[in-house]
Amino acid sequence: MAQTVKAIAESINIMGTRSGSAMKERNPGPVQEMAKEESNAGAAYLDLNIGPARKDGTELMPWAVETVQSAVDLPLCLDTTNTDAMAAGFQVVKNKTNAIMNSISAQPERMEKLIPVAAEAGCDVIALLWGPDGMPRDSNERAAMAVDLMMALNEAGIANEKILFDPIGTPITLGADQIASGLEFMMMLEDIAPGSGSTVGLSNVSNGVAENLRKYLDRTYLIMLMKYGISTAIVNSYDNELMAICKGERQDLVDMVHAMMDGTDPDPSTLSGTALEHYKTYKVLSGQTVFSESWLEL
Ligand code: THG
């Protein structure tokens, strides 16, 4: 059976050229068009990212929720670091039990504010493995944060089945070791939090890389995460090839990369097209080839 990943479409974003200005102007048209496009591309959820929205978050998030809800029926993923905006957004979410809160990090003040909101809404929660000291350095720090978050969420009546752990993808420019530690955590997750799900913002891995090359890193990284059963991913749903991987339509490529992760390399002279792209990109993401922007030409 083909392996699938639920896509959380990321493009309705305050930083985006099309959605950002529409959100700032409270112009519903472009936001609703994008919601329909992401929905037609096969997204399972729509992420609504208003950023920190310090000034007007409690008004902007409900506007974004209502704007998108009147255009499409998909469950929403509310994405903001403003805890008041998050609470205000959930007030108007129609399908609360299927919506996602993005995110609760392992910072005490965020846990205190947001866990009651999530418990009340009955929504799913992304548990972001970002602590008081910032980015976790290795898989053990991720595991410690995951346990903290799981215990606090469980205590509030939020079961593991409602939690999506996000180990935080790290840019390839920081080195393959950091990517490996995120993957190592993914391997441990079922033992740490049985029954839980997972997610990763795929584009983190290609942060800082030339725009035209980013998609190759994001696609192969998703396949690597699938080895450890990632259940959802935050994706650019305008990348058809990435969506095909999510839908289970590239099982041959998934099988090839997973075999490489088990130590069985194909002969590259037998590969072409997308298979060769994934082969070369896996070599970079696994640290067997040193990253440079010419990795696909080597
Ligand atoms: N984990 C969790 N949530 C997250 C992230 C994560 N939310 C935010 C982010 N990371 C994921 N969302 C995006 C949204 C857009 C882009 C990247 C990540 C993006 N947009 C294009 C760009 O900037 O080039 C297009 C912008 C435009 O339209 O102009 O890259 O890791 N839990």
Short mmCIF file of C-alpha atoms and ligand atoms in Angstrom, two decimals:
data_model
loop_
_atom_site.label_atom_id
_atom_site.label_comp_id
_atom_site.label_asym_id
_atom_site.label_seq_id
_atom_site.Cartn_x
_atom_site.Cartn_y
_atom_site.Cartn_z
CA MET A 1 0.00 0.00 0.00
CA ALA A 2 1.24 3.46 -0.86
CA GLN A 3 2.23 5.64 2.07
CA THR A 4 0.48 9.03 2.29
CA VAL A 5 1.04 12.26 4.22
CA LYS A 6 -1.68 14.81 4.99
CA ALA A 7 -0.66 18.15 3.48
CA ILE A 8 -1.07 21.34 5.51
CA ALA A 9 -0.99 24.04 2.80
CA GLU A 10 1.20 26.95 3.91
CA SER A 11 0.64 29.69 1.36
CA ILE A 12 -1.99 31.85 3.10
CA ASN A 13 0.68 33.76 4.94
CA ILE A 14 1.17 37.36 6.05
CA MET A 15 4.66 37.27 4.46
CA GLY A 16 3.38 36.09 1.07
CA THR A 17 3.21 38.59 -1.78
CA ARG A 18 -0.37 37.71 -2.80
CA SER A 19 -1.92 36.73 0.54
CA GLY A 20 0.07 39.18 2.68
CA SER A 21 -1.20 42.38 1.10
CA ALA A 22 -4.75 40.98 0.86
CA MET A 23 -4.71 40.14 4.56
CA LYS A 24 -3.37 43.57 5.50
CA GLU A 25 -6.05 45.26 3.38
CA ARG A 26 -8.75 42.83 4.61
CA ASN A 27 -9.45 42.04 0.97
CA PRO A 28 -11.13 38.61 1.01
CA GLY A 29 -10.92 37.81 -2.74
CA PRO A 30 -7.26 36.78 -3.10
CA VAL A 31 -7.32 34.84 0.20
CA GLN A 32 -10.42 32.91 -0.88
CA GLU A 33 -8.92 32.21 -4.31
CA MET A 34 -5.81 30.80 -2.70
CA ALA A 35 -7.91 28.72 -0.31
CA LYS A 36 -9.68 27.17 -3.32
CA GLU A 37 -6.40 26.57 -5.15
CA GLU A 38 -4.82 24.88 -2.14
CA SER A 39 -7.96 22.83 -1.66
CA ASN A 40 -7.99 21.75 -5.33
CA ALA A 41 -4.31 20.80 -5.07
CA GLY A 42 -5.26 18.17 -2.49
CA ALA A 43 -4.47 19.87 0.82
CA ALA A 44 -5.94 18.23 3.92
CA TYR A 45 -5.66 21.43 5.99
CA LEU A 46 -5.18 25.12 5.27
CA ASP A 47 -2.61 26.93 7.41
CA LEU A 48 -3.57 30.55 8.16
CA ASN A 49 -0.36 32.26 9.19
CA ILE A 50 -0.68 35.85 10.47
CA GLY A 51 2.76 35.90 12.09
CA PRO A 52 3.15 37.75 15.42
CA ALA A 53 0.42 40.31 14.50
CA ARG A 54 1.19 42.40 17.56
CA LYS A 55 -1.09 45.27 16.67
CA ASP A 56 -4.28 43.72 15.35
CA GLY A 57 -4.00 39.93 15.73
CA THR A 58 -7.20 39.50 17.73
CA GLU A 59 -9.10 41.05 14.85
CA LEU A 60 -7.03 39.71 11.93
CA MET A 61 -7.15 36.00 12.86
CA PRO A 62 -10.96 35.86 13.18
CA TRP A 63 -11.18 37.75 9.87
CA ALA A 64 -8.88 35.21 8.18
CA VAL A 65 -10.81 32.25 9.64
CA GLU A 66 -14.20 33.58 8.55
CA THR A 67 -12.91 34.63 5.14
CA VAL A 68 -11.54 31.16 4.39
CA GLN A 69 -14.45 29.28 5.96
CA SER A 70 -16.91 31.00 3.66
CA ALA A 71 -14.94 29.77 0.61
CA VAL A 72 -13.92 26.17 1.44
CA ASP A 73 -14.80 23.38 3.87
CA LEU A 74 -11.30 22.15 4.73
CA PRO A 75 -10.20 22.08 8.37
CA LEU A 76 -7.97 25.02 9.33
CA CYS A 77 -4.58 25.26 11.00
CA LEU A 78 -4.30 28.55 12.90
CA ASP A 79 -0.71 29.74 12.86
CA THR A 80 0.41 32.66 15.03
CA THR A 81 2.74 33.38 17.92
CA ASN A 82 0.15 35.82 19.32
CA THR A 83 -1.72 33.82 21.99
CA ASP A 84 -4.64 36.27 22.17
CA ALA A 85 -5.04 36.13 18.39
CA MET A 86 -5.04 32.32 18.59
CA ALA A 87 -7.80 32.34 21.19
CA ALA A 88 -9.82 34.90 19.21
CA GLY A 89 -9.44 32.82 16.03
CA PHE A 90 -10.71 29.64 17.66
CA GLN A 91 -13.84 31.49 18.83
CA VAL A 92 -15.05 31.60 15.22
CA VAL A 93 -13.70 28.26 13.88
CA LYS A 94 -16.70 26.15 12.81
CA ASN A 95 -15.07 22.72 12.76
CA LYS A 96 -13.12 23.02 16.02
CA THR A 97 -12.46 19.33 16.71
CA ASN A 98 -10.76 18.88 13.32
CA ALA A 99 -8.85 22.17 13.37
CA ILE A 100 -5.21 22.47 14.40
CA MET A 101 -3.59 24.95 16.77
CA ASN A 102 -0.16 25.86 15.33
CA SER A 103 1.54 25.87 17.69
CA ILE A 104 2.28 25.35 21.36
CA SER A 105 6.01 25.43 22.05
CA ALA A 106 7.77 24.12 25.16
CA GLN A 107 7.92 27.61 26.68
CA PRO A 108 6.08 27.81 30.04
CA GLU A 109 4.15 31.01 29.32
CA ARG A 110 2.91 29.74 25.96
CA MET A 111 1.87 26.40 27.44
CA GLU A 112 -0.01 28.17 30.26
CA LYS A 113 -1.91 30.43 27.89
CA LEU A 114 -2.66 28.07 25.02
CA ILE A 115 -3.29 24.64 26.54
CA PRO A 116 -6.61 25.75 28.12
CA VAL A 117 -7.69 27.26 24.78
CA ALA A 118 -6.90 24.01 22.96
CA ALA A 119 -8.63 21.89 25.60
CA GLU A 120 -11.75 24.04 25.38
CA ALA A 121 -11.80 23.95 21.56
CA GLY A 122 -11.14 20.19 21.39
CA CYS A 123 -8.77 20.85 18.50
CA ASP A 124 -5.58 19.08 17.50
CA VAL A 125 -2.35 20.73 18.63
CA ILE A 126 1.07 21.08 17.05
CA ALA A 127 3.61 20.64 19.83
CA LEU A 128 6.60 22.62 18.59
CA LEU A 129 9.90 21.43 20.02
CA TRP A 130 11.23 24.91 20.66
CA GLY A 131 12.16 25.59 24.27
CA PRO A 132 13.00 28.48 26.57
CA ASP A 133 16.56 28.39 25.16
CA GLY A 134 15.37 28.24 21.57
CA MET A 135 16.24 25.53 19.09
CA PRO A 136 16.96 22.05 20.49
CA ARG A 137 20.54 20.96 19.87
CA ASP A 138 19.98 17.22 19.47
CA SER A 139 17.42 14.43 19.60
CA ASN A 140 17.67 14.12 23.40
CA GLU A 141 16.71 17.75 23.91
CA ARG A 142 13.82 17.22 21.51
CA ALA A 143 12.74 14.14 23.47
CA ALA A 144 12.85 16.04 26.80
CA MET A 145 10.70 18.83 25.39
CA ALA A 146 8.29 16.35 23.84
CA VAL A 147 7.79 14.68 27.23
CA ASP A 148 7.18 18.06 28.92
CA LEU A 149 4.62 19.04 26.31
CA MET A 150 2.93 15.63 26.25
CA MET A 151 2.53 15.57 30.05
CA ALA A 152 1.08 19.06 30.20
CA LEU A 153 -1.29 18.38 27.29
CA ASN A 154 -2.40 14.99 28.64
CA GLU A 155 -3.03 16.57 32.03
CA ALA A 156 -5.43 19.03 30.36
CA GLY A 157 -7.29 16.10 28.77
CA ILE A 158 -5.64 16.32 25.35
CA ALA A 159 -4.80 12.76 24.27
CA ASN A 160 -1.70 11.83 22.25
CA GLU A 161 -3.97 11.19 19.24
CA LYS A 162 -4.68 14.96 19.20
CA ILE A 163 -0.97 15.95 19.28
CA LEU A 164 1.28 16.52 16.26
CA PHE A 165 4.93 16.84 17.29
CA ASP A 166 7.09 19.15 15.19
CA PRO A 167 10.82 18.43 15.67
CA ILE A 168 11.58 21.62 13.65
CA GLY A 169 13.33 21.10 10.37
CA THR A 170 16.72 22.78 10.20
CA PRO A 171 18.28 24.37 7.10
CA ILE A 172 20.78 22.26 5.15
CA THR A 173 23.06 25.30 5.37
CA LEU A 174 23.47 24.48 9.11
CA GLY A 175 24.75 21.04 8.18
CA ALA A 176 23.45 17.51 7.75
CA ASP A 177 24.06 16.64 11.44
CA GLN A 178 21.18 18.86 12.52
CA ILE A 179 18.90 17.22 9.96
CA ALA A 180 19.95 13.80 11.23
CA SER A 181 19.04 14.69 14.81
CA GLY A 182 15.53 15.76 13.77
CA LEU A 183 15.11 12.44 11.95
CA GLU A 184 16.49 10.54 14.94
CA PHE A 185 13.81 12.15 17.11
CA MET A 186 11.17 11.07 14.59
CA MET A 187 12.42 7.51 14.98
CA MET A 188 11.98 7.75 18.77
CA LEU A 189 8.56 9.44 18.72
CA GLU A 190 6.30 6.37 18.79
CA ASP A 191 8.08 5.19 21.97
CA ILE A 192 7.95 8.64 23.60
CA ALA A 193 4.33 9.47 22.76
CA PRO A 194 2.46 6.39 21.52
CA GLY A 195 -0.46 7.25 19.24
CA SER A 196 0.69 10.79 18.48
CA GLY A 197 1.19 12.28 15.03
CA SER A 198 3.86 14.54 13.61
CA THR A 199 4.49 17.43 11.27
CA VAL A 200 7.40 19.41 9.81
CA GLY A 201 7.57 22.70 7.94
CA LEU A 202 9.42 21.22 4.97
CA SER A 203 10.66 24.52 3.56
CA ASN A 204 12.82 25.09 6.66
CA VAL A 205 15.29 22.60 5.21
CA SER A 206 15.86 24.79 2.14
CA ASN A 207 15.89 28.14 3.93
CA GLY A 208 18.63 30.35 2.47
CA VAL A 209 19.03 28.25 -0.68
CA ALA A 210 18.47 29.68 -4.20
CA GLU A 211 14.73 29.80 -4.90
CA ASN A 212 14.80 27.53 -7.98
CA LEU A 213 16.58 24.76 -6.06
CA ARG A 214 14.52 24.74 -2.87
CA LYS A 215 11.82 22.37 -4.08
CA TYR A 216 14.28 19.51 -4.61
CA LEU A 217 15.43 19.65 -1.00
CA ASP A 218 11.87 19.92 0.33
CA ARG A 219 10.67 16.89 -1.70
CA THR A 220 13.47 14.51 -0.74
CA TYR A 221 13.34 15.65 2.88
CA LEU A 222 9.64 14.72 2.98
CA ILE A 223 10.46 11.23 1.70
CA MET A 224 13.13 10.86 4.41
CA LEU A 225 10.61 11.86 7.08
CA MET A 226 8.15 9.31 5.67
CA LYS A 227 10.61 6.56 6.64
CA TYR A 228 9.67 7.33 10.23
CA GLY A 229 5.96 7.65 9.54
CA ILE A 230 5.45 11.42 9.46
CA SER A 231 1.66 11.92 9.46
CA THR A 232 1.36 15.51 8.17
CA ALA A 233 3.65 18.12 6.62
CA ILE A 234 3.45 21.88 6.13
CA VAL A 235 3.91 22.24 2.38
CA ASN A 236 3.81 24.50 -0.63
CA SER A 237 0.74 22.95 -2.26
CA TYR A 238 1.61 24.70 -5.54
CA ASP A 239 4.42 22.14 -6.00
CA ASN A 240 2.60 19.35 -7.86
CA GLU A 241 5.47 16.92 -7.49
CA LEU A 242 5.55 17.42 -3.71
CA MET A 243 1.77 16.92 -3.56
CA ALA A 244 2.12 13.71 -5.59
CA ILE A 245 4.52 12.40 -2.94
CA CYS A 246 1.98 13.32 -0.21
CA LYS A 247 -0.78 11.49 -2.08
CA GLY A 248 1.23 8.27 -2.36
CA GLU A 249 1.72 8.62 -6.11
CA ARG A 250 5.55 8.34 -6.06
CA GLN A 251 5.99 5.10 -4.15
CA ASP A 252 8.87 4.03 -6.44
CA LEU A 253 10.87 7.11 -5.41
CA VAL A 254 9.93 6.63 -1.77
CA ASP A 255 11.11 3.01 -1.93
CA MET A 256 14.42 4.06 -3.51
CA VAL A 257 15.23 6.72 -0.90
CA HIS A 258 14.16 4.46 1.96
CA ALA A 259 16.43 1.70 0.63
CA MET A 260 19.29 4.22 0.57
CA MET A 261 18.51 5.08 4.20
CA ASP A 262 18.90 1.35 4.94
CA GLY A 263 22.28 1.37 3.17
CA THR A 264 21.30 0.05 -0.27
CA ASP A 265 22.25 2.49 -3.02
CA PRO A 266 21.08 2.08 -6.60
CA ASP A 267 23.66 2.44 -9.38
CA PRO A 268 23.29 6.13 -10.33
CA SER A 269 24.11 5.34 -13.98
CA THR A 270 20.75 3.50 -14.14
CA LEU A 271 18.82 6.55 -12.88
CA SER A 272 17.40 9.59 -14.65
CA GLY A 273 14.87 12.37 -14.16
CA THR A 274 13.23 12.61 -10.75
CA ALA A 275 14.92 9.43 -9.46
CA LEU A 276 18.35 10.95 -10.10
CA GLU A 277 17.26 14.22 -8.45
CA HIS A 278 16.20 12.36 -5.32
CA TYR A 279 19.37 10.24 -5.36
CA LYS A 280 21.64 13.30 -5.47
CA THR A 281 19.56 15.27 -3.00
CA TYR A 282 19.49 12.39 -0.52
CA LYS A 283 23.30 12.28 -0.66
CA VAL A 284 23.35 15.96 0.39
CA LEU A 285 20.66 15.71 3.09
CA SER A 286 22.35 12.65 4.61
CA GLY A 287 25.74 14.39 4.64
CA GLN A 288 27.40 12.00 2.17
CA THR A 289 27.85 14.91 -0.26
CA VAL A 290 28.84 18.32 1.09
CA PHE A 291 26.11 20.86 0.36
CA SER A 292 26.71 23.44 -2.36
CA GLU A 293 24.20 24.94 -4.75
CA SER A 294 25.62 22.87 -7.61
CA TRP A 295 24.71 19.54 -5.98
CA LEU A 296 22.29 18.55 -8.76
CA GLU A 297 24.95 19.10 -11.44
CA LEU A 298 27.59 16.89 -9.81
N1 THG B 1 6.47 24.52 11.82
C1 THG B 1 5.22 24.87 12.18
N2 THG B 1 4.61 25.95 11.66
C2 THG B 1 5.26 26.73 10.75
C3 THG B 1 6.56 26.40 10.34
C4 THG B 1 7.16 25.24 10.90
N3 THG B 1 4.64 27.83 10.23
C5 THG B 1 5.39 28.79 9.45
C6 THG B 1 6.41 28.07 8.57
N4 THG B 1 7.19 27.17 9.38
C7 THG B 1 5.69 27.33 7.47
N5 THG B 1 4.98 28.23 6.57
C8 THG B 1 5.61 28.82 5.46
C9 THG B 1 4.86 29.67 4.66
C10 THG B 1 5.41 30.20 3.49
C11 THG B 1 6.71 29.90 3.15
C12 THG B 1 7.45 29.06 3.96
C13 THG B 1 6.90 28.52 5.12
C14 THG B 1 7.35 30.42 1.92
N6 THG B 1 6.68 31.17 1.05
C15 THG B 1 7.26 31.59 -0.21
C16 THG B 1 8.53 32.39 -0.06
O1 THG B 1 8.71 33.05 0.97
O2 THG B 1 9.34 32.31 -0.98
C17 THG B 1 6.28 32.35 -1.04
C18 THG B 1 5.92 33.69 -0.48
C19 THG B 1 5.11 34.49 -1.47
O3 THG B 1 3.96 34.11 -1.73
O4 THG B 1 5.65 35.47 -1.96
O5 THG B 1 8.49 30.13 1.68
O6 THG B 1 8.31 24.89 10.60
N7 THG B 1 4.58 24.10 13.07
#
